[in-house]
Tab-separated table of C-alpha atoms and ligand atoms in Angstrom:
chain	number	residue	atom	x	y	z
A	1386	MET	CA	128.249	-73.826	-3.342
A	1387	LYS	CA	131.390	-73.604	-5.090
A	1388	VAL	CA	134.362	-76.431	-4.372
A	1389	MET	CA	137.725	-75.845	-6.048
A	1390	VAL	CA	139.194	-79.114	-6.832
A	1391	LEU	CA	143.030	-78.787	-6.925
A	1392	SER	CA	145.286	-81.231	-8.621
A	1393	GLY	CA	148.995	-81.246	-7.796
A	1394	SER	CA	150.828	-83.304	-10.400
A	1395	SER	CA	152.781	-81.966	-13.639
A	1396	ARG	CA	153.087	-85.078	-15.503
A	1397	PRO	CA	151.466	-85.509	-18.807
A	1398	ASN	CA	149.899	-88.801	-17.859
A	1399	SER	CA	149.088	-88.088	-13.974
A	1400	ASN	CA	146.907	-90.661	-11.721
A	1401	THR	CA	146.608	-87.489	-9.571
A	1402	ARG	CA	144.654	-86.089	-12.249
A	1403	GLY	CA	142.345	-88.826	-12.338
A	1404	LEU	CA	141.597	-88.738	-8.640
A	1405	ALA	CA	140.834	-85.339	-9.227
A	1406	LYS	CA	138.680	-85.842	-11.974
A	1407	GLY	CA	136.888	-88.657	-10.214
A	1408	VAL	CA	136.047	-85.683	-7.006
A	1409	CYS	CA	134.802	-83.712	-9.848
A	1410	ALA	CA	132.654	-85.945	-11.000
A	1411	HIS	CA	131.001	-86.783	-7.613
A	1412	LEU	CA	130.597	-83.191	-6.888
A	1413	GLU	CA	128.799	-82.422	-10.331
A	1414	GLN	CA	126.630	-85.214	-9.684
A	1415	GLN	CA	125.694	-83.234	-6.105
A	1416	LYS	CA	124.896	-79.983	-8.482
A	1417	VAL	CA	127.895	-78.540	-7.165
A	1418	ASP	CA	130.054	-75.733	-9.336
A	1419	VAL	CA	133.467	-76.903	-9.753
A	1420	LEU	CA	136.356	-74.947	-10.051
A	1421	PHE	CA	138.961	-77.091	-11.342
A	1422	PHE	CA	142.646	-76.306	-11.168
A	1423	ASP	CA	145.577	-78.457	-12.449
A	1424	VAL	CA	148.860	-77.649	-12.219
A	1425	GLY	CA	149.839	-79.333	-14.855
A	1426	ILE	CA	147.643	-77.885	-17.070
A	1427	ASN	CA	147.110	-74.568	-15.700
A	1428	GLU	CA	150.980	-73.743	-15.699
A	1429	LEU	CA	152.134	-71.237	-12.915
A	1430	PRO	CA	155.413	-69.342	-12.822
A	1431	ILE	CA	157.883	-70.133	-10.245
A	1432	TYR	CA	157.061	-68.053	-6.781
A	1433	LYS	CA	159.207	-65.151	-6.545
A	1434	GLY	CA	157.272	-62.594	-3.988
A	1435	GLY	CA	155.196	-60.051	-5.502
A	1436	GLU	CA	156.325	-60.741	-8.994
A	1437	ASP	CA	154.219	-62.415	-11.635
A	1438	MET	CA	150.930	-61.306	-9.828
A	1439	GLU	CA	149.335	-60.572	-13.297
A	1440	HIS	CA	150.142	-63.994	-14.672
A	1441	PRO	CA	146.624	-65.094	-16.062
A	1442	GLU	CA	147.085	-68.726	-14.213
A	1443	VAL	CA	148.118	-66.839	-10.981
A	1444	LYS	CA	144.977	-64.865	-11.115
A	1445	ARG	CA	143.041	-67.811	-12.171
A	1446	LEU	CA	144.263	-69.825	-9.232
A	1447	GLN	CA	143.848	-66.773	-6.762
A	1448	ARG	CA	140.215	-66.084	-7.960
A	1449	TYR	CA	138.939	-69.564	-7.870
A	1450	ALA	CA	140.339	-69.725	-4.156
A	1451	GLU	CA	138.509	-66.683	-3.234
A	1452	GLU	CA	134.952	-68.112	-4.891
A	1453	ALA	CA	135.565	-71.259	-3.262
A	1454	ASP	CA	133.681	-72.332	-0.381
A	1455	ALA	CA	135.598	-75.460	0.112
A	1456	PHE	CA	138.537	-77.463	-1.227
A	1457	PHE	CA	139.401	-80.982	-2.393
A	1458	VAL	CA	143.119	-81.238	-2.819
A	1459	CYS	CA	145.033	-84.072	-4.658
A	1460	THR	CA	148.558	-84.618	-4.443
A	1461	PRO	CA	151.092	-87.188	-5.596
A	1462	GLU	CA	153.359	-88.244	-3.300
A	1463	TYR	CA	156.909	-87.319	-4.697
A	1464	HIS	CA	160.077	-88.344	-2.158
A	1465	SER	CA	158.165	-88.517	0.775
A	1466	GLY	CA	156.136	-85.233	0.749
A	1467	MET	CA	153.706	-83.488	-1.981
A	1468	SER	CA	154.466	-82.245	-5.242
A	1469	GLY	CA	156.831	-79.215	-5.508
A	1470	ALA	CA	154.444	-77.862	-7.979
A	1471	LEU	CA	151.373	-78.303	-5.692
A	1472	LYS	CA	153.434	-76.338	-2.825
A	1473	ASN	CA	154.326	-73.792	-5.692
A	1474	ALA	CA	150.829	-73.225	-5.965
A	1475	LEU	CA	149.793	-72.855	-2.673
A	1476	ASP	CA	152.633	-70.431	-1.726
A	1477	PHE	CA	150.664	-67.840	-4.229
A	1478	LEU	CA	147.668	-68.163	-1.579
A	1479	HIS	CA	147.227	-67.087	1.825
A	1480	GLY	CA	145.038	-67.338	4.735
A	1481	ASP	CA	142.195	-64.840	3.325
A	1482	HIS	CA	141.692	-67.806	0.587
A	1483	PHE	CA	141.338	-70.543	3.137
A	1484	ARG	CA	140.111	-69.382	6.523
A	1485	GLY	CA	137.183	-71.161	7.896
A	1486	LYS	CA	137.012	-73.230	4.712
A	1487	PRO	CA	136.771	-77.066	4.789
A	1488	VAL	CA	139.431	-78.830	2.811
A	1489	MET	CA	139.324	-82.638	2.236
A	1490	ILE	CA	142.674	-84.327	0.864
A	1491	ALA	CA	143.773	-87.138	-0.815
A	1492	ALA	CA	146.888	-88.768	-2.276
A	1493	VAL	CA	148.485	-91.128	-5.129
A	1494	GLY	CA	151.600	-92.970	-3.790
A	1495	GLY	CA	153.444	-95.505	-5.690
A	1496	GLY	CA	152.370	-98.558	-3.418
A	1497	GLY	CA	152.642	-100.072	0.174
A	1498	LYS	CA	152.658	-97.472	2.415
A	1499	GLY	CA	153.140	-94.405	0.121
A	1500	GLY	CA	151.094	-91.455	-0.195
A	1501	ILE	CA	150.615	-90.907	3.905
A	1502	ASN	CA	153.873	-88.434	4.038
A	1503	ALA	CA	152.555	-86.379	1.059
A	1504	LEU	CA	148.910	-86.096	3.354
A	1505	ASN	CA	150.969	-85.202	6.345
A	1506	ASN	CA	153.025	-82.890	4.466
A	1507	LEU	CA	149.819	-81.086	2.720
A	1508	ARG	CA	147.925	-81.162	6.018
A	1509	THR	CA	150.967	-79.408	7.808
A	1510	VAL	CA	150.981	-76.545	4.802
A	1511	LEU	CA	147.451	-75.995	4.886
A	1512	ARG	CA	147.122	-75.600	8.625
A	1513	GLY	CA	149.435	-72.626	7.704
A	1514	VAL	CA	147.130	-70.680	5.413
A	1515	TYR	CA	144.653	-71.483	8.582
A	1516	ALA	CA	142.662	-73.990	6.219
A	1517	LEU	CA	140.023	-76.318	8.289
A	1518	VAL	CA	141.488	-79.680	7.003
A	1519	LEU	CA	139.179	-82.228	7.809
A	1520	SER	CA	140.177	-85.213	9.533
A	1521	ASP	CA	139.402	-87.664	6.632
A	1522	GLN	CA	141.918	-88.599	4.126
A	1523	TYR	CA	142.596	-91.185	1.508
A	1524	VAL	CA	145.461	-92.830	-0.354
A	1525	THR	CA	145.278	-94.390	-3.676
A	1526	ASP	CA	147.889	-95.857	-5.732
A	1527	MET	CA	148.998	-97.103	-9.244
A	1528	SER	CA	146.894	-100.066	-9.324
A	1529	CYS	CA	143.557	-98.115	-8.768
A	1530	TYR	CA	144.188	-96.384	-12.173
A	1531	ASN	CA	143.836	-97.849	-15.656
A	1532	ASP	CA	146.610	-96.920	-18.496
A	1533	ARG	CA	144.202	-93.456	-19.388
A	1534	CYS	CA	144.935	-92.384	-15.759
A	1535	GLU	CA	141.214	-92.972	-14.841
A	1536	LEU	CA	140.271	-93.967	-11.422
A	1537	VAL	CA	138.720	-97.328	-11.903
A	1538	HIS	CA	138.940	-99.205	-8.692
A	1539	ASP	CA	135.250	-99.559	-7.517
A	1540	ASP	CA	136.294	-99.312	-3.342
A	1541	SER	CA	137.980	-95.906	-4.111
A	1542	ARG	CA	135.269	-94.409	-6.250
A	1543	THR	CA	132.961	-95.071	-3.432
A	1544	ARG	CA	135.201	-93.647	-0.906
A	1545	LEU	CA	135.530	-90.520	-2.835
A	1546	LYS	CA	131.981	-89.889	-2.924
A	1547	GLU	CA	131.754	-90.191	0.955
A	1548	MET	CA	134.405	-87.903	1.120
A	1549	VAL	CA	132.795	-85.900	-0.738
A	1550	CYS	CA	129.564	-86.003	0.709
A	1551	GLU	CA	131.429	-85.187	4.006
A	1552	LEU	CA	132.940	-82.169	2.233
A	1553	LEU	CA	129.618	-80.869	1.332
A	1554	ARG	CA	128.034	-81.740	5.054
A	1555	VAL	CA	130.354	-79.639	6.620
A	1556	THR	CA	130.743	-76.537	4.454
A	1557	LYS	CA	126.791	-76.309	4.509
A	1558	ALA	CA	126.609	-76.644	8.317
A	1559	LEU	CA	129.376	-73.657	8.955
A	1560	LYS	CA	127.668	-71.760	5.903
A	1561	GLN	CA	124.395	-72.068	8.028
A	1562	SER	CA	126.294	-71.002	11.071
B	628	FMN	C1	159.870	-88.168	-8.613
B	628	FMN	C2	158.841	-89.170	-7.886
B	628	FMN	C3	159.013	-89.651	-6.636
B	628	FMN	C4	158.364	-90.433	-6.430
B	628	FMN	N1	158.560	-90.719	-4.646
B	628	FMN	C5	157.849	-91.307	-4.280
B	628	FMN	C6	157.348	-91.892	-2.898
B	628	FMN	O1	158.145	-91.098	-2.048
B	628	FMN	N2	156.734	-92.460	-2.276
B	628	FMN	C7	155.704	-93.129	-3.177
B	628	FMN	O2	154.665	-93.408	-2.448
B	628	FMN	N3	155.591	-92.867	-4.393
B	628	FMN	C8	156.580	-92.240	-4.732
B	628	FMN	N4	156.442	-91.674	-6.090
B	628	FMN	C9	155.370	-92.666	-6.844
B	628	FMN	C10	154.399	-91.585	-7.416
B	628	FMN	O3	153.595	-91.334	-6.311
B	628	FMN	C11	153.278	-92.418	-8.580
B	628	FMN	O4	153.943	-92.385	-9.555
B	628	FMN	C12	152.184	-91.254	-8.670
B	628	FMN	O5	151.176	-92.047	-9.589
B	628	FMN	C13	152.682	-90.234	-8.758
B	628	FMN	O6	151.395	-89.332	-9.456
B	628	FMN	P1	151.223	-88.674	-10.743
B	628	FMN	O7	151.179	-89.874	-11.790
B	628	FMN	O8	149.811	-87.902	-10.489
B	628	FMN	O9	152.129	-87.971	-11.211
B	628	FMN	C14	157.199	-91.078	-6.917
B	628	FMN	C15	157.289	-90.726	-8.178
B	628	FMN	C16	158.123	-89.854	-8.864
B	628	FMN	C17	157.850	-89.430	-10.375
């Protein structure tokens, strides 16, 4: 089984990257192949229709999405939505990449109730590409990360592990059906 983990922040010191790396660690513990794509490292051009389809990072993004049996998408909340960089990445993908595949989502917000708007926004966009977005979701905030942007909050790490297990359970059940 292959799971694509998509990290949606372009910031060099990104907590979302720490969240996504936490997800990758749990997947690797479960001996799952991880396809990690980070919009801050795998820099994409701005989507302009049919242009740039030969760009190496566009090709990587599309290949990973084709190969993936499931997705775990992590987004920061910026101005009450997902990041523009993540939306740009999703604009390079379409229903053939997502149809029938489970997707788990999680966010990083600034605190308080921040993060929920990004998840609602992401859920709507993923619905637009026919993804099977699972009901579960999770928000962390900056207090969950150390100064190296590593997810160090024990409850969050436990919760992420449960979400990874649920994603794998649903993905296996769908593959067997
Ligand atoms: C441009 C910008 C807009 C933000 N807007 C929000 C917001 O609307 N709600 C919120 O909870 N946090 C907001 N934040 C805080 C971020 O969610 C927080 O800094 C988080 O760590 C960002 O993820 P990143 O470190 O992966 O980039 C904003 C941060 C930035 C830089």
